[in-house]
Each structure stands twice: as C-alpha cells, then as structure tokens.
C-alpha cells in the first residue's frame, strides 16, 4: 500500500554520506574531519574510504559527532561499465582482489545500501545506471563540481525513479581535503530520525526519510487532507516534480522569496518529489514522497 514517506519526528540531523580520510586518499584524519564538520553544525559523517570497510563501533576514540560506516568501491562490470559505488553499512570480507562485481554482490548480501556515485563525472550511460538496481544515486556531488563541473546527476535519478520510485537521491561532499583541494560543505543530508544513533540514522536513511541540500532547508513536509504541505527557508521556487514533463511550482519571477507551498496530490504520476531553489540557484530535494515498501 502507498504510504507518505515523511513522518515528522521534529528532529532533523545533518550529515554527510561521502567523505574520505587518511585511511585512503583523503588529507585529514578521522578526528580532524569530525572536528571540522561538527564545528560547521553537522551531527554525523560517514567513513567512505576507497575499499576500506569501516567499523565505527569498534573505534574507542571519542568524537564530537556520530560516525556511520561505509566503503567506496570502484571497478568495471561484466559489460565494461566503470562505476564508483558508495556503500553504506558495515561489511566483512571486502577487498579489491575480489573484483568490483563480487564486492557489490557481497555488500548487497550483507544488507548494505548501494548508492551510485557521481555518474555524470564517471560518464556512465543511463543503461549502466539502471543495470545494477542501485538503492540510490548521488544527485549532486560537490567535489565533481570543483573537478570539472560534472556534479549534477538529476537526469540519472529521474530515470532510476521511473523504474523504482524508492530510488534515493543524495547530495554529498565527497570531500578529500588535501593541500590542493579544500572543497567541502557544499551538499549534505538532513535525516528525520527519533534519535542520533547509528541504528536510528541508518534506518531512517534506508526508509528515505531525509532530504538532500546544497543550501536551502525544508522545515516541514506533511500530507494534510490530501494536500502536500511544505514549509521551507526563504526560496525562489518550490516545485513538485514528477516523471518526464510533469511538474507544478510556486514562486514568483520578480525574485520575491516564499517559504511555504501546498500542492494537491497528482494521482497519475509514477513518482513525485519536492525540489526547492534559493536565490543563488542552490537546490534541495526530498526523496519520492510516497513509498510502497514499508
Ligand atoms: Zn568516487
Ligand atoms: Zn569518493
């Protein structure tokens, strides 16, 4: 049965799902990253080092924010497609020697969330994005914006949503923070969860109870009497986005800002999500507002 995805817990926890440390090719240690991001208002970060399956629960160091587990895997599949995949969760027995396909299959068996990383930057075809039934995709990757501008993968996300409306859309830093590369804090997620624990945050991410942002905020996302009611920070546009050419919008061309909107629920769209855009063109996205799997 179709259910509204968001249930307002009253608590949004800010985090980043894609960060590299000195455990792979990042320039900062885990304590340095934790302090940097905690000082910028983050509640959690995710260890996403290349082919390093992290185990935050076994780390006895005290940090000013919560660490989630993960590993970024890369390689070619049977048909020659080249991928980077952000894998959320704690895994055993992952190594480059086993190859990309075996590693991805192992992560899936162990209950990991498979997020297709920066497909625009990798140059993936749409077929490649659809081939592996990823749980989600990076809608926006901040370091790719700095590398060559190929940071925007909304087209992939919409194609993936058309096949599976639960496909998660994620904005992430992919920060490496090396001497020649200090790019960070350009995209993040806000997770609606009852508490800031690894279990509660991961459960909420798995259910898609988060939004991704480059700047603007959703304050509340509710279904009231058959209408989608949304409150935001001041923005230029609030859009209800559906497949292909489908969409509705509130906002004004005269650059006046708005902070709320109400949309009736379309009954024929295969999926729908909210997108807001501020006066600087920075956007934020919910996941698809209705889910069939809960
Ligand atoms: Zn990558
Ligand atoms: Zn990365």
Short mmCIF file of C-alpha atoms and ligand atoms in Angstrom, two decimals:
data_model
loop_
_atom_site.label_atom_id
_atom_site.label_comp_id
_atom_site.label_asym_id
_atom_site.label_seq_id
_atom_site.Cartn_x
_atom_site.Cartn_y
_atom_site.Cartn_z
CA UNK A 1 0.00 0.00 0.00
CA UNK A 2 1.17 3.52 -0.77
CA UNK A 3 2.34 5.49 2.24
CA UNK A 4 3.56 9.05 2.72
CA UNK A 5 7.30 8.71 3.29
CA UNK A 6 7.91 11.50 5.78
CA UNK A 7 6.70 11.36 9.37
CA UNK A 8 7.74 14.42 11.27
CA UNK A 9 9.88 13.37 14.23
CA UNK A 10 10.61 17.01 14.96
CA UNK A 11 14.32 16.30 14.71
CA UNK A 12 16.45 16.70 11.61
CA UNK A 13 20.04 15.53 11.93
CA UNK A 14 22.56 16.99 9.48
CA UNK A 15 25.20 14.72 8.00
CA UNK A 16 27.36 13.84 5.07
CA UNK A 17 27.32 10.41 3.40
CA UNK A 18 30.55 10.65 1.39
CA UNK A 19 33.86 11.70 2.99
CA UNK A 20 37.46 10.45 2.56
CA UNK A 21 40.06 10.35 5.34
CA UNK A 22 43.75 9.48 5.58
CA UNK A 23 42.64 5.81 5.65
CA UNK A 24 42.53 6.13 1.83
CA UNK A 25 43.26 9.22 -0.27
CA UNK A 26 41.89 11.96 1.99
CA UNK A 27 44.10 14.58 3.60
CA UNK A 28 42.56 14.70 7.11
CA UNK A 29 42.38 12.13 9.90
CA UNK A 30 39.05 10.98 11.34
CA UNK A 31 39.40 13.25 14.43
CA UNK A 32 40.27 16.24 12.20
CA UNK A 33 37.25 15.61 9.96
CA UNK A 34 34.95 15.16 12.94
CA UNK A 35 36.02 18.48 14.48
CA UNK A 36 35.80 20.36 11.17
CA UNK A 37 32.28 19.14 10.39
CA UNK A 38 30.97 19.28 13.97
CA UNK A 39 32.08 22.94 14.16
CA UNK A 40 30.07 23.55 10.96
CA UNK A 41 26.91 22.14 12.56
CA UNK A 42 26.99 18.53 11.39
CA UNK A 43 25.66 15.73 13.59
CA UNK A 44 27.15 12.78 11.69
CA UNK A 45 29.61 11.78 8.98
CA UNK A 46 30.19 8.59 7.00
CA UNK A 47 33.54 6.83 6.56
CA UNK A 48 33.65 6.26 2.84
CA UNK A 49 37.29 5.44 2.16
CA UNK A 50 38.16 3.58 -1.03
CA UNK A 51 37.94 -0.19 -0.39
CA UNK A 52 38.25 0.28 3.39
CA UNK A 53 35.24 -1.31 5.14
CA UNK A 54 34.97 0.72 8.32
CA UNK A 55 33.88 -0.43 11.77
CA UNK A 56 32.97 2.70 13.75
CA UNK A 57 31.51 0.71 16.67
CA UNK A 58 34.94 -0.83 17.32
CA UNK A 59 36.64 2.61 17.39
CA UNK A 60 37.08 3.72 21.02
CA UNK A 61 38.18 7.27 20.14
CA UNK A 62 35.82 9.99 21.36
CA UNK A 63 34.43 12.20 18.54
CA UNK A 64 32.25 15.33 18.58
CA UNK A 65 29.83 13.74 16.09
CA UNK A 66 28.49 10.31 15.12
CA UNK A 67 30.31 8.20 12.53
CA UNK A 68 28.42 5.91 10.15
CA UNK A 69 30.11 3.02 8.34
CA UNK A 70 30.74 2.53 4.67
CA UNK A 71 33.22 1.96 1.86
CA UNK A 72 33.50 3.33 -1.69
CA UNK A 73 34.08 0.63 -4.30
CA UNK A 74 35.06 1.11 -7.91
CA UNK A 75 35.68 -1.02 -10.97
CA UNK A 76 34.25 -2.47 -14.16
CA UNK A 77 31.23 -4.75 -14.50
CA UNK A 78 30.69 -7.66 -16.94
CA UNK A 79 29.84 -5.32 -19.80
CA UNK A 80 32.75 -2.94 -19.25
CA UNK A 81 30.84 -0.19 -17.44
CA UNK A 82 33.04 1.74 -14.99
CA UNK A 83 31.45 2.61 -11.66
CA UNK A 84 32.08 4.24 -8.32
CA UNK A 85 29.62 2.98 -5.70
CA UNK A 86 29.15 4.42 -2.23
CA UNK A 87 28.21 1.51 0.05
CA UNK A 88 26.52 2.41 3.35
CA UNK A 89 26.84 -0.10 6.19
CA UNK A 90 29.40 -2.32 7.88
CA UNK A 91 30.81 -5.14 5.76
CA UNK A 92 33.13 -8.12 6.17
CA UNK A 93 35.46 -9.59 3.58
CA UNK A 94 35.62 -6.77 1.01
CA UNK A 95 38.88 -6.40 -0.93
CA UNK A 96 39.98 -5.07 -4.33
CA UNK A 97 41.33 -8.53 -5.22
CA UNK A 98 37.80 -9.98 -5.34
CA UNK A 99 36.84 -7.51 -8.07
CA UNK A 100 34.03 -4.99 -8.36
CA UNK A 101 31.14 -7.35 -9.20
CA UNK A 102 31.84 -9.83 -6.37
CA UNK A 103 32.29 -6.96 -3.91
CA UNK A 104 29.00 -5.32 -4.90
CA UNK A 105 27.17 -8.64 -4.60
CA UNK A 106 28.74 -9.22 -1.17
CA UNK A 107 27.69 -5.75 0.06
CA UNK A 108 24.13 -6.40 -1.13
CA UNK A 109 24.03 -9.80 0.66
CA UNK A 110 25.23 -8.10 3.85
CA UNK A 111 22.36 -5.61 3.75
CA UNK A 112 24.35 -2.60 2.55
CA UNK A 113 22.83 0.34 0.71
CA UNK A 114 24.35 0.73 -2.76
CA UNK A 115 24.49 4.35 -3.95
CA UNK A 116 25.71 5.04 -7.49
CA UNK A 117 28.33 7.75 -7.01
CA UNK A 118 28.75 10.72 -9.36
CA UNK A 119 27.57 9.00 -12.60
CA UNK A 120 27.86 12.23 -14.61
CA UNK A 121 31.54 12.51 -13.67
CA UNK A 122 32.22 8.79 -14.34
CA UNK A 123 30.44 9.13 -17.71
CA UNK A 124 28.01 6.29 -17.03
CA UNK A 125 25.32 5.63 -19.60
CA UNK A 126 21.69 5.55 -18.46
CA UNK A 127 21.68 1.78 -19.08
CA UNK A 128 24.64 1.42 -16.73
CA UNK A 129 22.84 3.42 -14.04
CA UNK A 130 19.84 1.10 -14.32
CA UNK A 131 21.75 -2.20 -14.67
CA UNK A 132 22.58 -2.82 -11.00
CA UNK A 133 19.36 -1.77 -9.31
CA UNK A 134 21.18 0.58 -7.00
CA UNK A 135 19.29 1.75 -3.92
CA UNK A 136 20.13 5.35 -4.73
CA UNK A 137 22.25 7.78 -6.68
CA UNK A 138 24.19 10.94 -5.91
CA UNK A 139 22.01 13.68 -7.36
CA UNK A 140 24.80 16.15 -6.65
CA UNK A 141 28.48 15.53 -5.81
CA UNK A 142 30.30 18.61 -4.61
CA UNK A 143 33.89 17.71 -5.45
CA UNK A 144 32.89 16.89 -9.03
CA UNK A 145 31.60 20.46 -9.27
CA UNK A 146 35.14 21.61 -8.47
CA UNK A 147 36.86 18.97 -10.62
CA UNK A 148 35.13 19.61 -13.93
CA UNK A 149 31.58 20.82 -13.26
CA UNK A 150 30.00 17.38 -13.86
CA UNK A 151 28.29 17.31 -10.50
CA UNK A 152 24.63 17.16 -11.48
CA UNK A 153 23.07 13.69 -11.90
CA UNK A 154 19.39 14.60 -11.68
CA UNK A 155 18.73 13.04 -15.10
CA UNK A 156 20.02 9.66 -13.85
CA UNK A 157 17.95 9.91 -10.68
CA UNK A 158 14.75 10.60 -12.61
CA UNK A 159 15.40 7.66 -14.93
CA UNK A 160 16.03 5.43 -11.91
CA UNK A 161 12.88 6.74 -10.16
CA UNK A 162 10.78 5.82 -13.17
CA UNK A 163 11.91 2.20 -12.74
CA UNK A 164 11.86 2.20 -8.91
CA UNK A 165 10.19 5.15 -7.17
CA UNK A 166 12.05 4.32 -3.94
CA UNK A 167 15.44 5.17 -5.51
CA UNK A 168 17.13 7.52 -3.04
CA UNK A 169 18.54 10.87 -4.17
CA UNK A 170 21.64 12.02 -2.29
CA UNK A 171 23.68 15.20 -2.18
CA UNK A 172 27.21 14.71 -0.86
CA UNK A 173 30.58 16.40 -0.45
CA UNK A 174 32.96 13.57 -1.45
CA UNK A 175 35.48 15.76 0.40
CA UNK A 176 39.15 14.75 0.24
CA UNK A 177 40.60 17.89 1.87
CA UNK A 178 44.13 17.57 0.57
CA UNK A 179 46.52 20.53 0.28
CA UNK A 180 45.47 21.33 -3.30
CA UNK A 181 41.81 20.58 -2.71
CA UNK A 182 39.90 22.12 0.21
CA UNK A 183 36.42 21.53 -1.23
CA UNK A 184 33.79 20.63 1.38
CA UNK A 185 30.43 21.60 2.95
CA UNK A 186 28.70 22.02 -0.42
CA UNK A 187 26.00 19.33 -0.15
CA UNK A 188 24.61 17.28 2.71
CA UNK A 189 21.57 15.43 4.03
CA UNK A 190 19.10 16.17 6.83
CA UNK A 191 17.72 12.94 8.30
CA UNK A 192 14.41 12.77 10.17
CA UNK A 193 15.07 10.29 12.98
CA UNK A 194 13.94 9.80 16.58
CA UNK A 195 17.49 9.89 17.94
CA UNK A 196 21.11 10.34 16.91
CA UNK A 197 22.32 6.74 16.99
CA UNK A 198 23.91 4.70 14.22
CA UNK A 199 20.89 2.37 14.13
CA UNK A 200 18.25 5.14 14.05
CA UNK A 201 20.03 7.21 11.39
CA UNK A 202 20.71 4.20 9.15
CA UNK A 203 17.10 3.02 9.49
CA UNK A 204 15.81 6.47 8.51
CA UNK A 205 18.19 6.66 5.54
CA UNK A 206 17.10 3.19 4.39
CA UNK A 207 13.47 4.37 4.52
CA UNK A 208 14.36 7.55 2.63
CA UNK A 209 13.34 9.81 5.49
CA UNK A 210 15.83 12.52 4.61
CA UNK A 211 16.34 15.34 2.16
CA UNK A 212 19.50 16.47 0.40
CA UNK A 213 20.57 20.08 0.12
CA UNK A 214 23.11 22.47 -1.36
CA UNK A 215 21.81 25.25 0.92
CA UNK A 216 18.05 25.74 1.41
CA UNK A 217 16.12 23.87 4.11
CA UNK A 218 12.83 22.05 4.30
CA UNK A 219 11.25 22.92 7.66
CA UNK A 220 8.33 20.50 7.41
CA UNK A 221 6.98 18.08 4.80
CA UNK A 222 3.46 16.86 5.52
CA UNK A 223 0.39 15.29 3.93
CA UNK A 224 -2.69 17.15 5.21
CA UNK A 225 -6.21 16.38 3.89
CA UNK A 226 -4.86 15.08 0.59
CA UNK A 227 -2.51 18.02 0.11
CA UNK A 228 1.27 18.12 0.32
CA UNK A 229 2.08 20.97 2.71
CA UNK A 230 5.68 22.16 2.77
CA UNK A 231 7.48 24.86 4.73
CA UNK A 232 11.00 25.95 3.81
CA UNK A 233 13.69 28.53 4.41
CA UNK A 234 13.20 31.55 2.08
CA UNK A 235 13.48 30.31 -1.52
CA UNK A 236 12.62 31.45 -5.03
CA UNK A 237 10.88 28.25 -6.11
CA UNK A 238 9.10 25.30 -4.56
CA UNK A 239 8.46 22.58 -7.14
CA UNK A 240 6.55 19.34 -7.13
CA UNK A 241 8.45 17.23 -9.67
CA UNK A 242 7.15 14.17 -11.48
CA UNK A 243 8.22 11.98 -14.42
CA UNK A 244 9.04 13.45 -17.81
CA UNK A 245 7.42 16.88 -18.27
CA UNK A 246 5.19 16.66 -15.18
CA UNK A 247 5.62 19.37 -12.56
CA UNK A 248 3.93 22.07 -10.53
CA UNK A 249 5.50 25.10 -8.96
CA UNK A 250 5.05 28.01 -6.63
CA UNK A 251 7.24 31.10 -6.75
CA UNK A 252 7.45 34.45 -8.48
CA UNK A 253 9.55 35.70 -11.35
CA UNK A 254 10.09 39.05 -9.59
CA UNK A 255 12.63 37.50 -7.14
CA UNK A 256 10.31 37.72 -4.13
CA UNK A 257 11.03 34.81 -1.82
CA UNK A 258 8.47 32.34 -0.46
CA UNK A 259 8.65 29.87 2.42
CA UNK A 260 5.62 27.62 2.02
CA UNK A 261 3.53 25.86 -0.60
CA UNK A 262 0.60 23.48 -0.89
CA UNK A 263 0.03 21.03 -3.73
CA UNK A 264 -2.81 18.61 -4.36
CA UNK A 265 -1.54 15.06 -4.88
CA UNK A 266 -1.39 14.04 -8.55
CA UNK A 267 -2.90 10.58 -8.98
CA UNK A 268 -1.31 9.51 -12.25
CA UNK A 269 2.39 10.28 -11.76
CA UNK A 270 4.68 7.27 -11.21
CA UNK A 271 6.68 9.24 -8.63
CA UNK A 272 6.87 12.74 -7.21
CA UNK A 273 9.35 14.65 -5.11
CA UNK A 274 9.84 18.23 -3.92
CA UNK A 275 12.63 20.48 -5.09
CA UNK A 276 13.34 23.95 -3.71
CA UNK A 277 15.73 26.52 -5.17
CA UNK A 278 17.07 29.64 -3.48
CA UNK A 279 18.07 32.99 -4.98
CA UNK A 280 21.62 31.70 -5.63
CA UNK A 281 20.39 28.68 -7.57
CA UNK A 282 21.18 26.28 -4.75
CA UNK A 283 18.68 23.43 -4.51
CA UNK A 284 17.37 20.81 -2.11
CA UNK A 285 15.45 17.61 -2.87
CA UNK A 286 13.20 15.30 -0.91
CA UNK A 287 13.00 11.64 -1.83
CA UNK A 288 9.86 10.47 -3.64
CA UNK A 289 7.03 11.44 -1.32
CA UNK A 290 5.18 8.13 -1.41
CA UNK A 291 6.60 4.67 -0.86
CA UNK A 292 5.10 1.23 -1.46
CA UNK A 293 7.66 -0.64 0.68
CA UNK A 294 7.39 -0.15 4.40
ZN1 LIG B 1 34.22 8.26 -6.38
ZN1 LIG B 2 34.61 9.40 -3.07
#
